[in-house]
PDB file of N, CA and C in Angstrom:
ATOM      1  N   MET A1181     -72.897  14.335 -47.048  1.00 88.00           N
ATOM      2  CA  MET A1181     -72.055  15.430 -47.398  1.00 88.00           C
ATOM      3  C   MET A1181     -70.701  14.992 -47.030  1.00 88.00           C
ATOM      4  N   PRO A1182     -69.826  15.551 -48.092  1.00 88.00           N
ATOM      5  CA  PRO A1182     -68.415  15.119 -47.963  1.00 88.00           C
ATOM      6  C   PRO A1182     -67.825  16.302 -47.042  1.00 88.00           C
ATOM      7  N   SER A1183     -66.919  15.800 -46.425  1.00 88.00           N
ATOM      8  CA  SER A1183     -66.002  16.710 -45.524  1.00 88.00           C
ATOM      9  C   SER A1183     -65.421  17.856 -46.338  1.00 88.00           C
ATOM     10  N   THR A1184     -65.058  18.896 -45.655  1.00 90.00           N
ATOM     11  CA  THR A1184     -64.282  20.089 -46.378  1.00 90.00           C
ATOM     12  C   THR A1184     -63.004  19.529 -46.916  1.00 90.00           C
ATOM     13  N   GLY A1185     -62.321  18.677 -46.179  1.00 89.00           N
ATOM     14  CA  GLY A1185     -61.004  18.242 -46.756  1.00 89.00           C
ATOM     15  C   GLY A1185     -61.361  17.258 -48.001  1.00 89.00           C
ATOM     16  N   ALA A1186     -62.274  16.462 -48.001  1.00 93.00           N
ATOM     17  CA  ALA A1186     -62.784  15.622 -49.173  1.00 93.00           C
ATOM     18  C   ALA A1186     -63.091  16.705 -50.422  1.00 93.00           C
ATOM     19  N   LEU A1187     -63.929  17.715 -50.219  1.00 95.00           N
ATOM     20  CA  LEU A1187     -64.064  18.559 -51.274  1.00 95.00           C
ATOM     21  C   LEU A1187     -62.787  19.042 -51.854  1.00 95.00           C
ATOM     22  N   MET A1188     -61.939  19.627 -51.010  1.00 95.00           N
ATOM     23  CA  MET A1188     -60.655  20.050 -51.607  1.00 95.00           C
ATOM     24  C   MET A1188     -59.748  19.128 -52.160  1.00 95.00           C
ATOM     25  N   LEU A1189     -59.650  17.834 -51.699  1.00 96.00           N
ATOM     26  CA  LEU A1189     -58.963  16.853 -52.249  1.00 96.00           C
ATOM     27  C   LEU A1189     -59.534  16.449 -53.667  1.00 96.00           C
ATOM     28  N   LEU A1190     -60.749  16.299 -53.745  1.00 95.00           N
ATOM     29  CA  LEU A1190     -61.434  16.135 -54.930  1.00 95.00           C
ATOM     30  C   LEU A1190     -61.235  17.147 -56.063  1.00 95.00           C
ATOM     31  N   THR A1191     -61.217  18.481 -55.549  1.00 97.00           N
ATOM     32  CA  THR A1191     -60.896  19.570 -56.406  1.00 97.00           C
ATOM     33  C   THR A1191     -59.610  19.422 -56.952  1.00 97.00           C
ATOM     34  N   ALA A1192     -58.633  19.133 -56.082  1.00 97.00           N
ATOM     35  CA  ALA A1192     -57.137  18.972 -56.458  1.00 97.00           C
ATOM     36  C   ALA A1192     -57.073  17.988 -57.597  1.00 97.00           C
ATOM     37  N   ILE A1193     -57.804  16.830 -57.358  1.00 96.00           N
ATOM     38  CA  ILE A1193     -57.570  15.806 -58.285  1.00 96.00           C
ATOM     39  C   ILE A1193     -58.180  16.118 -59.660  1.00 96.00           C
ATOM     40  N   HIS A1194     -59.024  16.890 -59.743  1.00 97.00           N
ATOM     41  CA  HIS A1194     -59.637  17.441 -61.019  1.00 97.00           C
ATOM     42  C   HIS A1194     -58.854  18.486 -61.711  1.00 97.00           C
ATOM     43  N   THR A1195     -57.907  19.317 -60.811  1.00 98.00           N
ATOM     44  CA  THR A1195     -57.394  20.503 -61.535  1.00 98.00           C
ATOM     45  C   THR A1195     -55.801  20.317 -61.471  1.00 98.00           C
ATOM     46  N   CYS A1196     -55.214  19.573 -60.777  1.00 97.00           N
ATOM     47  CA  CYS A1196     -53.726  19.317 -60.691  1.00 97.00           C
ATOM     48  C   CYS A1196     -53.302  17.982 -61.328  1.00 97.00           C
ATOM     49  N   ASP A1197     -52.054  18.066 -61.748  1.00 96.00           N
ATOM     50  CA  ASP A1197     -51.544  17.092 -62.467  1.00 96.00           C
ATOM     51  C   ASP A1197     -51.125  15.866 -61.630  1.00 96.00           C
ATOM     52  N   GLN A1198     -50.596  16.284 -60.409  1.00 97.00           N
ATOM     53  CA  GLN A1198     -50.304  15.272 -59.398  1.00 97.00           C
ATOM     54  C   GLN A1198     -50.901  15.923 -58.012  1.00 97.00           C
ATOM     55  N   VAL A1199     -51.339  14.806 -57.115  1.00 97.00           N
ATOM     56  CA  VAL A1199     -51.928  15.271 -55.885  1.00 97.00           C
ATOM     57  C   VAL A1199     -51.380  14.235 -54.896  1.00 97.00           C
ATOM     58  N   SER A1200     -50.903  14.734 -53.831  1.00 96.00           N
ATOM     59  CA  SER A1200     -50.372  14.054 -52.696  1.00 96.00           C
ATOM     60  C   SER A1200     -51.147  14.548 -51.553  1.00 96.00           C
ATOM     61  N   ALA A1201     -51.431  13.608 -50.560  1.00 93.00           N
ATOM     62  CA  ALA A1201     -52.201  14.168 -49.437  1.00 93.00           C
ATOM     63  C   ALA A1201     -51.761  13.284 -47.996  1.00 93.00           C
ATOM     64  N   TYR A1202     -51.862  13.910 -47.011  1.00 87.00           N
ATOM     65  CA  TYR A1202     -51.424  13.531 -45.588  1.00 87.00           C
ATOM     66  C   TYR A1202     -52.473  14.058 -44.659  1.00 87.00           C
ATOM     67  N   GLY A1203     -52.802  13.247 -43.761  1.00 75.00           N
ATOM     68  CA  GLY A1203     -53.581  13.687 -42.620  1.00 75.00           C
ATOM     69  C   GLY A1203     -55.083  13.285 -42.912  1.00 75.00           C
ATOM     70  N   PHE A1204     -55.395  12.520 -43.873  1.00 82.00           N
ATOM     71  CA  PHE A1204     -56.711  12.079 -44.067  1.00 82.00           C
ATOM     72  C   PHE A1204     -56.816  10.724 -43.480  1.00 82.00           C
ATOM     73  N   MET A1205     -58.132  10.391 -43.137  1.00 80.00           N
ATOM     74  CA  MET A1205     -58.245   9.128 -42.422  1.00 80.00           C
ATOM     75  C   MET A1205     -57.983   8.011 -43.125  1.00 80.00           C
ATOM     76  N   THR A1206     -57.417   7.015 -42.702  1.00 80.00           N
ATOM     77  CA  THR A1206     -56.895   5.767 -43.303  1.00 80.00           C
ATOM     78  C   THR A1206     -57.397   4.521 -42.467  1.00 80.00           C
ATOM     79  N   ARG A1207     -57.165   3.270 -42.990  1.00 77.00           N
ATOM     80  CA  ARG A1207     -57.950   2.121 -42.525  1.00 77.00           C
ATOM     81  C   ARG A1207     -57.563   1.993 -41.003  1.00 77.00           C
ATOM     82  N   ASN A1208     -56.310   2.436 -40.474  1.00 76.00           N
ATOM     83  CA  ASN A1208     -55.768   2.176 -39.352  1.00 76.00           C
ATOM     84  C   ASN A1208     -56.077   3.483 -38.340  1.00 76.00           C
ATOM     85  N   TYR A1209     -56.995   4.358 -38.640  1.00 75.00           N
ATOM     86  CA  TYR A1209     -57.371   5.469 -37.893  1.00 75.00           C
ATOM     87  C   TYR A1209     -57.541   5.222 -36.438  1.00 75.00           C
ATOM     88  N   ALA A1210     -57.810   4.243 -35.990  1.00 75.00           N
ATOM     89  CA  ALA A1210     -58.151   4.003 -34.463  1.00 75.00           C
ATOM     90  C   ALA A1210     -56.738   3.998 -33.767  1.00 75.00           C
ATOM     91  N   ALA A1211     -55.745   3.798 -34.367  1.00 76.00           N
ATOM     92  CA  ALA A1211     -54.481   3.650 -33.621  1.00 76.00           C
ATOM     93  C   ALA A1211     -53.915   5.087 -33.381  1.00 76.00           C
ATOM     94  N   PHE A1212     -54.516   6.092 -33.911  1.00 75.00           N
ATOM     95  CA  PHE A1212     -54.028   7.619 -33.757  1.00 75.00           C
ATOM     96  C   PHE A1212     -55.057   8.607 -33.373  1.00 75.00           C
ATOM     97  N   SER A1213     -54.581   9.848 -33.178  1.00 74.00           N
ATOM     98  CA  SER A1213     -55.389  10.865 -32.503  1.00 74.00           C
ATOM     99  C   SER A1213     -56.390  11.291 -33.672  1.00 74.00           C
ATOM    100  N   ASP A1214     -57.398  11.988 -33.102  1.00 74.00           N
ATOM    101  CA  ASP A1214     -58.285  12.654 -34.118  1.00 74.00           C
ATOM    102  C   ASP A1214     -57.742  13.461 -35.240  1.00 74.00           C
ATOM    103  N   HIS A1215     -56.740  14.142 -34.832  1.00 75.00           N
ATOM    104  CA  HIS A1215     -56.042  15.175 -35.793  1.00 75.00           C
ATOM    105  C   HIS A1215     -54.612  14.695 -35.900  1.00 75.00           C
ATOM    106  N   TYR A1216     -53.940  14.803 -37.010  1.00 71.00           N
ATOM    107  CA  TYR A1216     -52.485  14.545 -37.076  1.00 71.00           C
ATOM    108  C   TYR A1216     -51.686  15.477 -36.118  1.00 71.00           C
ATOM    109  N   TYR A1217     -52.210  16.701 -35.926  1.00 80.00           N
ATOM    110  CA  TYR A1217     -51.321  17.662 -35.211  1.00 80.00           C
ATOM    111  C   TYR A1217     -51.613  17.656 -33.747  1.00 80.00           C
ATOM    112  N   ASP A1218     -52.474  16.888 -33.176  1.00 77.00           N
ATOM    113  CA  ASP A1218     -53.023  16.845 -31.771  1.00 77.00           C
ATOM    114  C   ASP A1218     -51.625  16.612 -30.987  1.00 77.00           C
ATOM    115  N   SER A1219     -51.489  17.273 -29.800  1.00 82.00           N
ATOM    116  CA  SER A1219     -50.323  17.154 -29.028  1.00 82.00           C
ATOM    117  C   SER A1219     -50.717  16.088 -28.016  1.00 82.00           C
ATOM    118  N   GLU A1220     -51.904  15.887 -27.676  1.00 84.00           N
ATOM    119  CA  GLU A1220     -52.524  14.879 -26.853  1.00 84.00           C
ATOM    120  C   GLU A1220     -53.348  13.961 -27.552  1.00 84.00           C
ATOM    121  N   ARG A1221     -53.342  12.776 -27.431  1.00 83.00           N
ATOM    122  CA  ARG A1221     -54.170  11.803 -28.115  1.00 83.00           C
ATOM    123  C   ARG A1221     -55.697  11.947 -27.792  1.00 83.00           C
ATOM    124  N   ARG A1222     -56.536  12.143 -28.617  1.00 82.00           N
ATOM    125  CA  ARG A1222     -57.921  12.149 -28.789  1.00 82.00           C
ATOM    126  C   ARG A1222     -58.509  11.108 -29.698  1.00 82.00           C
ATOM    127  N   ALA A1223     -59.421  10.338 -29.237  1.00 80.00           N
ATOM    128  CA  ALA A1223     -60.019   9.419 -30.083  1.00 80.00           C
ATOM    129  C   ALA A1223     -60.947  10.184 -31.172  1.00 80.00           C
ATOM    130  N   VAL A1224     -60.887   9.404 -32.403  1.00 78.00           N
ATOM    131  CA  VAL A1224     -61.782   9.885 -33.457  1.00 78.00           C
ATOM    132  C   VAL A1224     -63.231   9.790 -33.188  1.00 78.00           C
ATOM    133  N   ARG A1225     -64.094  10.858 -33.420  1.00 75.00           N
ATOM    134  CA  ARG A1225     -65.347  10.914 -33.173  1.00 75.00           C
ATOM    135  C   ARG A1225     -66.098  10.948 -34.592  1.00 75.00           C
ATOM    136  N   PHE A1226     -67.260  10.275 -34.812  1.00 74.00           N
ATOM    137  CA  PHE A1226     -67.815  10.185 -35.866  1.00 74.00           C
ATOM    138  C   PHE A1226     -69.244  11.032 -35.780  1.00 74.00           C
ATOM    139  N   PHE A1227     -69.533  11.778 -36.650  1.00 73.00           N
ATOM    140  CA  PHE A1227     -70.830  12.526 -36.689  1.00 73.00           C
ATOM    141  C   PHE A1227     -71.642  12.006 -37.789  1.00 73.00           C
ATOM    142  N   ALA A1228     -72.968  12.460 -37.848  1.00 79.00           N
ATOM    143  CA  ALA A1228     -73.845  11.955 -39.015  1.00 79.00           C
ATOM    144  C   ALA A1228     -73.544  12.695 -40.153  1.00 79.00           C
ATOM    145  N   ASN A1229     -73.040  13.772 -40.224  1.00 79.00           N
ATOM    146  CA  ASN A1229     -72.974  14.872 -41.177  1.00 79.00           C
ATOM    147  C   ASN A1229     -71.826  14.357 -42.337  1.00 79.00           C
ATOM    148  N   HIS A1230     -70.822  13.621 -42.001  1.00 83.00           N
ATOM    149  CA  HIS A1230     -69.795  13.139 -42.887  1.00 83.00           C
ATOM    150  C   HIS A1230     -69.572  11.469 -42.609  1.00 83.00           C
ATOM    151  N   ASP A1231     -69.483  11.004 -43.944  1.00 86.00           N
ATOM    152  CA  ASP A1231     -69.040   9.517 -43.668  1.00 86.00           C
ATOM    153  C   ASP A1231     -67.429   9.356 -43.991  1.00 86.00           C
ATOM    154  N   LEU A1232     -66.916   9.573 -42.873  1.00 84.00           N
ATOM    155  CA  LEU A1232     -65.410   9.526 -43.137  1.00 84.00           C
ATOM    156  C   LEU A1232     -64.874   8.102 -43.432  1.00 84.00           C
ATOM    157  N   ARG A1233     -65.620   7.132 -42.942  1.00 86.00           N
ATOM    158  CA  ARG A1233     -65.182   5.738 -43.282  1.00 86.00           C
ATOM    159  C   ARG A1233     -65.212   5.619 -44.691  1.00 86.00           C
ATOM    160  N   MET A1234     -66.159   6.047 -45.355  1.00 89.00           N
ATOM    161  CA  MET A1234     -66.345   5.884 -46.891  1.00 89.00           C
ATOM    162  C   MET A1234     -65.306   6.691 -47.511  1.00 89.00           C
ATOM    163  N   GLU A1235     -64.991   7.881 -47.059  1.00 90.00           N
ATOM    164  CA  GLU A1235     -63.984   8.728 -47.489  1.00 90.00           C
ATOM    165  C   GLU A1235     -62.814   8.049 -47.564  1.00 90.00           C
ATOM    166  N   ALA A1236     -62.332   7.381 -46.344  1.00 89.00           N
ATOM    167  CA  ALA A1236     -61.243   6.690 -46.241  1.00 89.00           C
ATOM    168  C   ALA A1236     -61.115   5.520 -47.413  1.00 89.00           C
ATOM    169  N   LYS A1237     -62.136   4.805 -47.491  1.00 91.00           N
ATOM    170  CA  LYS A1237     -62.054   3.633 -48.507  1.00 91.00           C
ATOM    171  C   LYS A1237     -61.790   4.414 -49.908  1.00 91.00           C
ATOM    172  N   LEU A1238     -62.368   5.407 -50.132  1.00 94.00           N
ATOM    173  CA  LEU A1238     -62.147   6.219 -51.488  1.00 94.00           C
ATOM    174  C   LEU A1238     -60.791   6.543 -51.698  1.00 94.00           C
ATOM    175  N   TRP A1239     -60.167   7.230 -50.647  1.00 94.00           N
ATOM    176  CA  TRP A1239     -58.625   7.657 -50.763  1.00 94.00           C
ATOM    177  C   TRP A1239     -57.931   6.517 -50.900  1.00 94.00           C
ATOM    178  N   GLU A1240     -58.135   5.309 -50.320  1.00 94.00           N
ATOM    179  CA  GLU A1240     -57.302   4.250 -50.326  1.00 94.00           C
ATOM    180  C   GLU A1240     -57.485   3.766 -51.886  1.00 94.00           C
ATOM    181  N   ALA A1241     -58.613   3.678 -52.386  1.00 96.00           N
ATOM    182  CA  ALA A1241     -58.909   3.124 -53.704  1.00 96.00           C
ATOM    183  C   ALA A1241     -58.215   3.990 -54.734  1.00 96.00           C
ATOM    184  N   LEU A1242     -58.189   5.321 -54.520  1.00 96.00           N
ATOM    185  CA  LEU A1242     -57.507   6.345 -55.560  1.00 96.00           C
ATOM    186  C   LEU A1242     -55.920   6.115 -55.351  1.00 96.00           C
ATOM    187  N   HIS A1243     -55.580   5.776 -54.068  1.00 96.00           N
ATOM    188  CA  HIS A1243     -54.079   5.532 -53.917  1.00 96.00           C
ATOM    189  C   HIS A1243     -53.632   4.362 -54.720  1.00 96.00           C
ATOM    190  N   HIS A1244     -54.373   3.292 -54.705  1.00 96.00           N
ATOM    191  CA  HIS A1244     -54.018   2.106 -55.150  1.00 96.00           C
ATOM    192  C   HIS A1244     -54.016   2.185 -56.733  1.00 96.00           C
ATOM    193  N   ARG A1245     -55.027   3.000 -57.304  1.00 97.00           N
ATOM    194  CA  ARG A1245     -54.912   3.182 -58.614  1.00 97.00           C
ATOM    195  C   ARG A1245     -54.054   4.369 -59.263  1.00 97.00           C
ATOM    196  N   LYS A1246     -53.284   4.743 -58.256  1.00 97.00           N
ATOM    197  CA  LYS A1246     -52.287   5.879 -58.724  1.00 97.00           C
ATOM    198  C   LYS A1246     -52.786   7.197 -59.054  1.00 97.00           C
ATOM    199  N   VAL A1247     -54.030   7.486 -58.554  1.00 97.00           N
ATOM    200  CA  VAL A1247     -54.540   8.788 -58.962  1.00 97.00           C
ATOM    201  C   VAL A1247     -53.980   9.716 -57.941  1.00 97.00           C
ATOM    202  N   ILE A1248     -53.695   9.354 -56.582  1.00 96.00           N
ATOM    203  CA  ILE A1248     -53.366  10.206 -55.545  1.00 96.00           C
ATOM    204  C   ILE A1248     -52.192   9.392 -55.043  1.00 96.00           C
ATOM    205  N   LYS A1249     -51.249  10.213 -54.336  1.00 96.00           N
ATOM    206  CA  LYS A1249     -50.373   9.531 -53.382  1.00 96.00           C
ATOM    207  C   LYS A1249     -50.783   9.877 -51.944  1.00 96.00           C
ATOM    208  N   LEU A1250     -51.263   8.890 -51.295  1.00 93.00           N
ATOM    209  CA  LEU A1250     -51.824   9.012 -49.854  1.00 93.00           C
ATOM    210  C   LEU A1250     -50.649   8.703 -48.854  1.00 93.00           C
ATOM    211  N   TYR A1251     -50.067   9.593 -48.303  1.00 90.00           N
ATOM    212  CA  TYR A1251     -49.156   9.261 -47.216  1.00 90.00           C
ATOM    213  C   TYR A1251     -49.920   8.801 -46.014  1.00 90.00           C
ATOM    214  N   GLN A1252     -49.454   7.679 -45.553  1.00 81.00           N
ATOM    215  CA  GLN A1252     -50.200   6.919 -44.419  1.00 81.00           C
ATOM    216  C   GLN A1252     -49.261   6.657 -43.067  1.00 81.00           C
ATOM    217  N   ARG A1253     -49.746   7.101 -42.067  1.00 76.00           N
ATOM    218  CA  ARG A1253     -48.910   6.841 -40.797  1.00 76.00           C
ATOM    219  C   ARG A1253     -48.987   5.244 -40.462  1.00 76.00           C
ATOM    220  N   ARG A1254     -47.720   4.741 -40.004  1.00 76.00           N
ATOM    221  CA  ARG A1254     -47.798   3.271 -39.541  1.00 76.00           C
ATOM    222  C   ARG A1254     -47.846   3.192 -38.108  1.00 76.00           C
ATOM    223  N   THR A1255     -48.414   2.360 -37.513  1.00 70.00           N
ATOM    224  CA  THR A1255     -48.558   2.142 -36.132  1.00 70.00           C
ATOM    225  C   THR A1255     -47.041   1.757 -35.822  1.00 70.00           C
ATOM    226  N   GLY A1256     -46.787   2.150 -34.500  1.00 64.00           N
ATOM    227  CA  GLY A1256     -45.285   2.132 -34.049  1.00 64.00           C
ATOM    228  C   GLY A1256     -44.176   2.920 -34.596  1.00 64.00           C
ATOM    229  N   SER A1257     -44.825   3.893 -35.398  1.00 51.00           N
ATOM    230  CA  SER A1257     -43.653   4.868 -35.855  1.00 51.00           C
ATOM    231  C   SER A1257     -43.588   6.167 -35.208  1.00 51.00           C
TER     232      SER A1257
END
């Protein structure tokens, strides 16, 4: 089952001319807290109901194909 964020991002892709996204899981997820808004670092936890790693690969592929603009945090920033 896709995450709620994935459902909304896919809906936006189908209904909007331009889509930008921030706060979605990216390849370097382990370097950051579970949520972009956390004030204290919390490790990302995975559950059986969402394949967040697969979603991250999809967002990256859509970004490289210029379907979406995926804003990504960089380590050391």
